[in-house]
Amino acid sequence: MVPDNLMVFSGNANPKLAEAVGNHLNIPLGRAKVSRFSDGEVQVELLENVRGKDVFVVQPTCQPTNDNLMELIITVDALRRASAARITAVIPYYGYARQDRRPRSTRVAISAKVVANMLQAAGIDRVLTMDLHADQIQGFFDVPVDNIYASPILLGDLWKKNYSDLVVVSPDVGGVVRARAVAKRMETDLAIIDKRRPRANVSEVMNIIGEIENRTCVIVDDIVDTAGTLCHAADALKERGAKRVLAYATHPVFSGAAVEKITNSALDEVVVTDTIPLREDALNCPKIRQLTCASLIGETISRIACESSVSSLFAE
């Protein structure tokens, strides 16, 4: 059961996911007109009463990132001016999350913080997101942030495969904590790929730590962007005797020639969620399979609306 004052709205970023979330909650999506002026400016008009409502706006800030971010910000402003009681930004994929610090004190913006400031200035009351690239981004907000995890969906699929020779692989040192957690849940071994990244979006595999020969290797990551890391890792694992290489990741960014790389790589399968809608070539790629996270997001929204525990969803 969900409260009578619960409403879910969507922008243009991922309407299918928003609709599936509404179906899980057994409520229709709130009616709104999200359009563009001829010069590209975003216009949002709410087509129903939201006064006193507990409103959730489902809008990942995926490509085109800036357009989708502006849609979210302007929708939030429209809801605030229409006297919504509480506004939760449901951002399954939080864009700009990789710009969360100034590496080596370079003269760059901390863009993840800028986005947090913009959302708060627009009037959000809380944030619901999935698998943040860096957990500390929660601290960029002065409102509650629920960072939920796709692991129940991804691990559930992996358990169904029932591989007897499984080893979980972290694609880099930074992902060891995530991979170790998965290996613990799967009660299997962990391997780590030591790689160097000479420049942004270019990776080079250097060494593999762990026993992977004649085993099914599962690479665990949060984002697949250009797929360079995944493809280089799969090549290295196969060269060193891996029997099968699978990849499980939450966010299918798939920018540039990512799908082509995956198609021509040593990867046997890439499993992702629908936090980001797949583009046409990814939908047609036999190596890419998508799982829905709508029920998990819907259940989390229900718990937030009912003021019950979210963390218990992920309790071991």
XYZ file of C-alpha atoms in Angstrom:
316
model
C 0.000 0.000 0.000
C 1.205 3.504 -0.842
C -0.078 6.793 0.619
C -2.840 8.599 -1.267
C -0.712 11.737 -1.622
C 2.128 9.958 -3.486
C 2.757 11.099 -7.058
C 5.455 10.156 -9.585
C 6.482 12.402 -12.467
C 8.976 11.839 -15.266
C 11.059 13.888 -17.662
C 12.162 12.744 -21.110
C 15.357 10.978 -19.978
C 13.884 7.530 -19.229
C 10.074 7.508 -19.432
C 9.922 3.691 -19.740
C 11.624 3.255 -16.373
C 9.343 5.867 -14.788
C 6.281 4.114 -16.181
C 7.501 0.756 -14.850
C 8.055 2.331 -11.426
C 4.490 3.682 -11.526
C 3.203 0.223 -12.461
C 5.041 -1.295 -9.500
C 3.421 1.281 -7.201
C 0.082 0.748 -8.967
C -0.324 4.467 -9.671
C -0.366 6.388 -12.987
C 2.431 8.820 -13.790
C 1.646 12.444 -13.024
C 0.678 14.379 -16.135
C 3.133 17.053 -17.208
C 4.149 18.676 -20.462
C 7.958 18.734 -20.806
C 8.786 20.460 -24.077
C 11.229 22.791 -25.807
C 10.994 26.271 -27.247
C 12.328 26.630 -30.777
C 15.713 27.791 -29.419
C 16.049 24.720 -27.203
C 14.903 26.185 -23.880
C 13.130 23.685 -21.617
C 9.518 24.343 -20.670
C 7.618 22.348 -18.031
C 3.902 22.643 -17.338
C 2.186 20.495 -14.710
C -1.211 19.305 -15.896
C -2.656 18.306 -12.519
C -2.856 19.479 -8.932
C 0.191 18.691 -6.751
C -0.611 20.886 -3.744
C 0.310 19.041 -0.554
C 1.542 15.969 -2.481
C 4.631 13.814 -1.849
C 6.183 14.010 -5.312
C 8.975 11.892 -6.839
C 10.566 12.969 -10.137
C 12.262 10.115 -12.028
C 14.977 11.583 -14.242
C 18.485 10.145 -14.752
C 20.966 12.763 -15.940
C 22.261 10.641 -18.802
C 23.042 11.738 -22.358
C 22.142 14.458 -23.345
C 23.299 15.207 -19.813
C 22.776 18.944 -19.664
C 19.312 18.831 -21.280
C 18.132 16.140 -18.872
C 19.607 17.977 -15.890
C 17.795 21.179 -16.870
C 14.538 19.255 -17.307
C 14.917 17.940 -13.754
C 15.753 21.335 -12.274
C 12.884 23.119 -14.020
C 10.407 20.352 -13.144
C 11.429 20.661 -9.489
C 10.922 24.425 -9.631
C 7.472 23.983 -11.200
C 6.502 21.530 -8.436
C 7.768 23.832 -5.693
C 5.837 26.796 -7.105
C 2.743 24.575 -7.327
C 3.014 23.912 -3.550
C 4.084 20.250 -3.520
C 4.634 19.195 0.100
C 7.865 17.269 -0.556
C 9.928 16.866 -3.725
C 12.302 13.917 -4.137
C 14.628 13.857 -7.135
C 14.915 10.218 -8.249
C 18.169 10.178 -10.216
C 18.946 6.533 -11.094
C 22.134 7.673 -12.868
C 23.777 10.757 -11.353
C 25.680 12.521 -14.130
C 28.902 14.431 -13.342
C 29.572 11.962 -10.510
C 33.082 11.233 -11.811
C 34.035 14.873 -11.265
C 33.933 14.572 -7.480
C 37.381 15.950 -6.549
C 40.373 17.894 -7.822
C 42.884 15.158 -8.728
C 46.459 16.198 -8.000
C 45.157 19.726 -7.278
C 44.517 20.397 -10.972
C 42.561 23.548 -11.819
C 39.205 21.886 -12.423
C 35.686 22.197 -11.050
C 34.167 19.725 -8.611
C 31.175 19.391 -10.895
C 29.324 16.806 -8.801
C 29.105 19.437 -6.062
C 27.945 22.102 -8.549
C 25.077 19.819 -9.635
C 24.166 19.199 -5.978
C 24.040 22.961 -5.367
C 21.829 23.495 -8.417
C 19.341 20.816 -7.355
C 19.111 22.196 -3.837
C 18.680 25.752 -5.115
C 15.784 24.503 -7.291
C 14.053 23.198 -4.162
C 14.520 19.433 -3.763
C 13.818 17.984 -0.314
C 15.700 14.706 -0.797
C 17.525 12.601 -3.410
C 17.153 8.956 -4.383
C 19.948 7.613 -6.566
C 21.542 4.283 -7.454
C 25.175 3.169 -7.232
C 26.837 6.565 -6.946
C 30.274 6.512 -8.539
C 31.668 7.912 -5.280
C 29.786 7.501 -1.979
C 31.109 10.807 -0.649
C 28.886 12.694 -3.110
C 26.114 12.150 -0.549
C 27.964 14.697 1.584
C 27.686 17.320 -1.173
C 23.986 17.617 -0.308
C 22.441 19.216 2.771
C 19.256 17.168 2.278
C 18.800 13.414 2.835
C 20.289 11.184 0.111
C 19.326 7.532 -0.352
C 22.028 5.798 -2.394
C 20.592 2.368 -3.180
C 22.415 -0.507 -4.863
C 21.696 -2.579 -7.960
C 23.431 -5.596 -6.414
C 20.191 -7.474 -5.522
C 19.185 -7.333 -9.201
C 22.605 -8.148 -10.662
C 23.495 -10.813 -8.102
C 20.069 -12.385 -8.424
C 20.698 -12.847 -12.129
C 24.194 -14.207 -11.487
C 22.923 -16.679 -8.896
C 20.472 -18.102 -11.428
C 23.418 -19.007 -13.690
C 24.852 -21.202 -10.924
C 28.474 -21.135 -12.137
C 30.649 -23.567 -10.169
C 33.950 -22.012 -11.214
C 33.174 -18.342 -10.526
C 35.714 -15.654 -9.652
C 34.784 -11.987 -9.194
C 37.155 -9.510 -10.846
C 37.675 -5.849 -9.999
C 38.608 -3.939 -13.197
C 40.867 -1.608 -11.215
C 42.105 -0.939 -7.689
C 39.378 1.664 -7.141
C 36.664 -0.943 -7.584
C 38.060 -3.457 -5.093
C 35.580 -2.588 -2.326
C 32.616 -3.135 -4.680
C 34.062 -6.377 -6.091
C 34.969 -7.698 -2.650
C 31.401 -7.159 -1.455
C 30.076 -9.105 -4.454
C 32.630 -11.901 -3.935
C 31.575 -12.144 -0.291
C 27.895 -12.404 -1.213
C 28.657 -15.001 -3.894
C 31.045 -16.839 -1.532
C 33.758 -16.997 -4.165
C 37.290 -15.740 -4.869
C 38.384 -12.237 -5.812
C 40.851 -11.145 -8.498
C 42.122 -7.623 -9.190
C 43.328 -6.051 -12.425
C 46.167 -3.579 -11.925
C 46.019 -1.075 -14.733
C 47.445 2.327 -15.517
C 45.406 5.080 -17.146
C 47.735 7.409 -19.104
C 44.897 9.855 -19.873
C 41.116 10.152 -19.504
C 39.070 7.347 -21.136
C 42.248 5.417 -22.077
C 43.163 2.373 -19.991
C 45.996 -0.146 -20.159
C 45.983 -3.480 -18.336
C 49.245 -4.180 -16.566
C 48.812 -7.207 -14.284
C 46.224 -9.597 -12.819
C 46.264 -10.516 -9.147
C 44.446 -13.776 -8.387
C 43.729 -17.202 -9.849
C 41.584 -16.942 -12.990
C 42.795 -19.795 -15.220
C 39.967 -22.075 -16.489
C 37.392 -20.099 -14.493
C 34.341 -17.951 -15.231
C 35.392 -14.369 -14.555
C 32.753 -11.790 -13.624
C 33.935 -8.199 -13.913
C 31.940 -5.959 -11.570
C 31.718 -2.198 -12.181
C 29.309 0.688 -11.692
C 29.604 2.447 -15.077
C 30.370 1.264 -18.606
C 31.309 4.401 -20.540
C 33.620 3.905 -23.518
C 33.995 0.190 -22.571
C 37.759 0.446 -22.975
C 38.396 -0.805 -19.441
C 36.042 -3.769 -19.843
C 37.370 -4.826 -23.233
C 41.040 -4.566 -22.243
C 40.281 -6.479 -19.038
C 38.456 -9.225 -20.940
C 41.326 -9.557 -23.414
C 43.850 -9.850 -20.586
C 41.742 -12.403 -18.703
C 41.249 -14.568 -21.783
C 44.981 -14.350 -22.617
C 45.759 -15.640 -19.135
C 43.436 -18.629 -19.454
C 39.984 -17.479 -18.339
C 37.285 -19.813 -19.651
C 34.511 -17.221 -19.791
C 34.389 -13.449 -19.144
C 31.171 -11.720 -18.118
C 30.607 -8.122 -17.037
C 27.935 -6.902 -14.619
C 27.508 -3.132 -14.348
C 24.764 -0.776 -13.194
C 24.916 2.165 -15.606
C 25.143 1.545 -19.410
C 26.481 4.926 -20.533
C 27.902 3.336 -23.725
C 29.384 6.520 -25.218
C 31.214 6.740 -28.524
C 32.127 3.375 -30.047
C 31.471 1.425 -26.833
C 28.956 -0.995 -28.359
C 31.225 -1.748 -31.303
C 34.116 -2.428 -28.916
C 31.979 -4.828 -26.881
C 30.801 -6.619 -30.022
C 34.392 -7.184 -31.190
C 35.849 -7.946 -27.749
C 36.586 -11.146 -25.831
C 33.613 -10.454 -23.551
C 30.999 -13.197 -23.581
C 28.220 -11.053 -22.106
C 27.618 -7.609 -20.580
C 24.676 -7.379 -18.163
C 23.416 -3.910 -17.217
C 20.338 -2.296 -15.643
C 17.900 0.198 -17.138
C 18.972 3.257 -15.121
C 19.854 4.570 -18.601
C 17.843 3.592 -21.694
C 19.866 1.616 -24.238
C 20.488 3.213 -27.605
C 19.531 1.309 -30.758
C 22.881 -0.377 -31.451
C 23.108 -1.574 -27.841
C 19.593 -3.028 -28.017
C 20.626 -4.990 -31.097
C 23.951 -6.202 -29.684
C 23.734 -9.939 -28.818
C 26.367 -9.533 -26.088
C 24.401 -6.897 -24.126
C 21.517 -7.843 -21.837
C 19.487 -5.387 -19.745
C 17.705 -6.020 -16.431
C 15.112 -3.678 -14.982
C 15.572 -1.921 -11.650
C 12.003 -0.543 -11.624
C 10.776 -2.791 -8.805
C 13.735 -1.866 -6.588
C 13.261 1.864 -7.191
C 9.513 1.510 -6.739
C 9.903 -0.338 -3.443
C 12.350 2.320 -2.225
C 9.928 5.120 -3.164
C 7.165 3.292 -1.301
C 9.318 2.999 1.822
C 10.327 6.666 1.696
C 6.694 7.714 1.296
C 5.624 5.460 4.192
C 8.558 6.633 6.368
C 9.900 3.073 6.732
C 13.437 1.726 6.500
C 15.302 1.762 3.169
C 18.537 0.247 4.451
C 16.734 -2.949 5.468
C 16.267 -3.668 1.739
C 19.995 -4.374 1.578
C 20.571 -5.956 4.983
C 22.496 -9.228 4.788
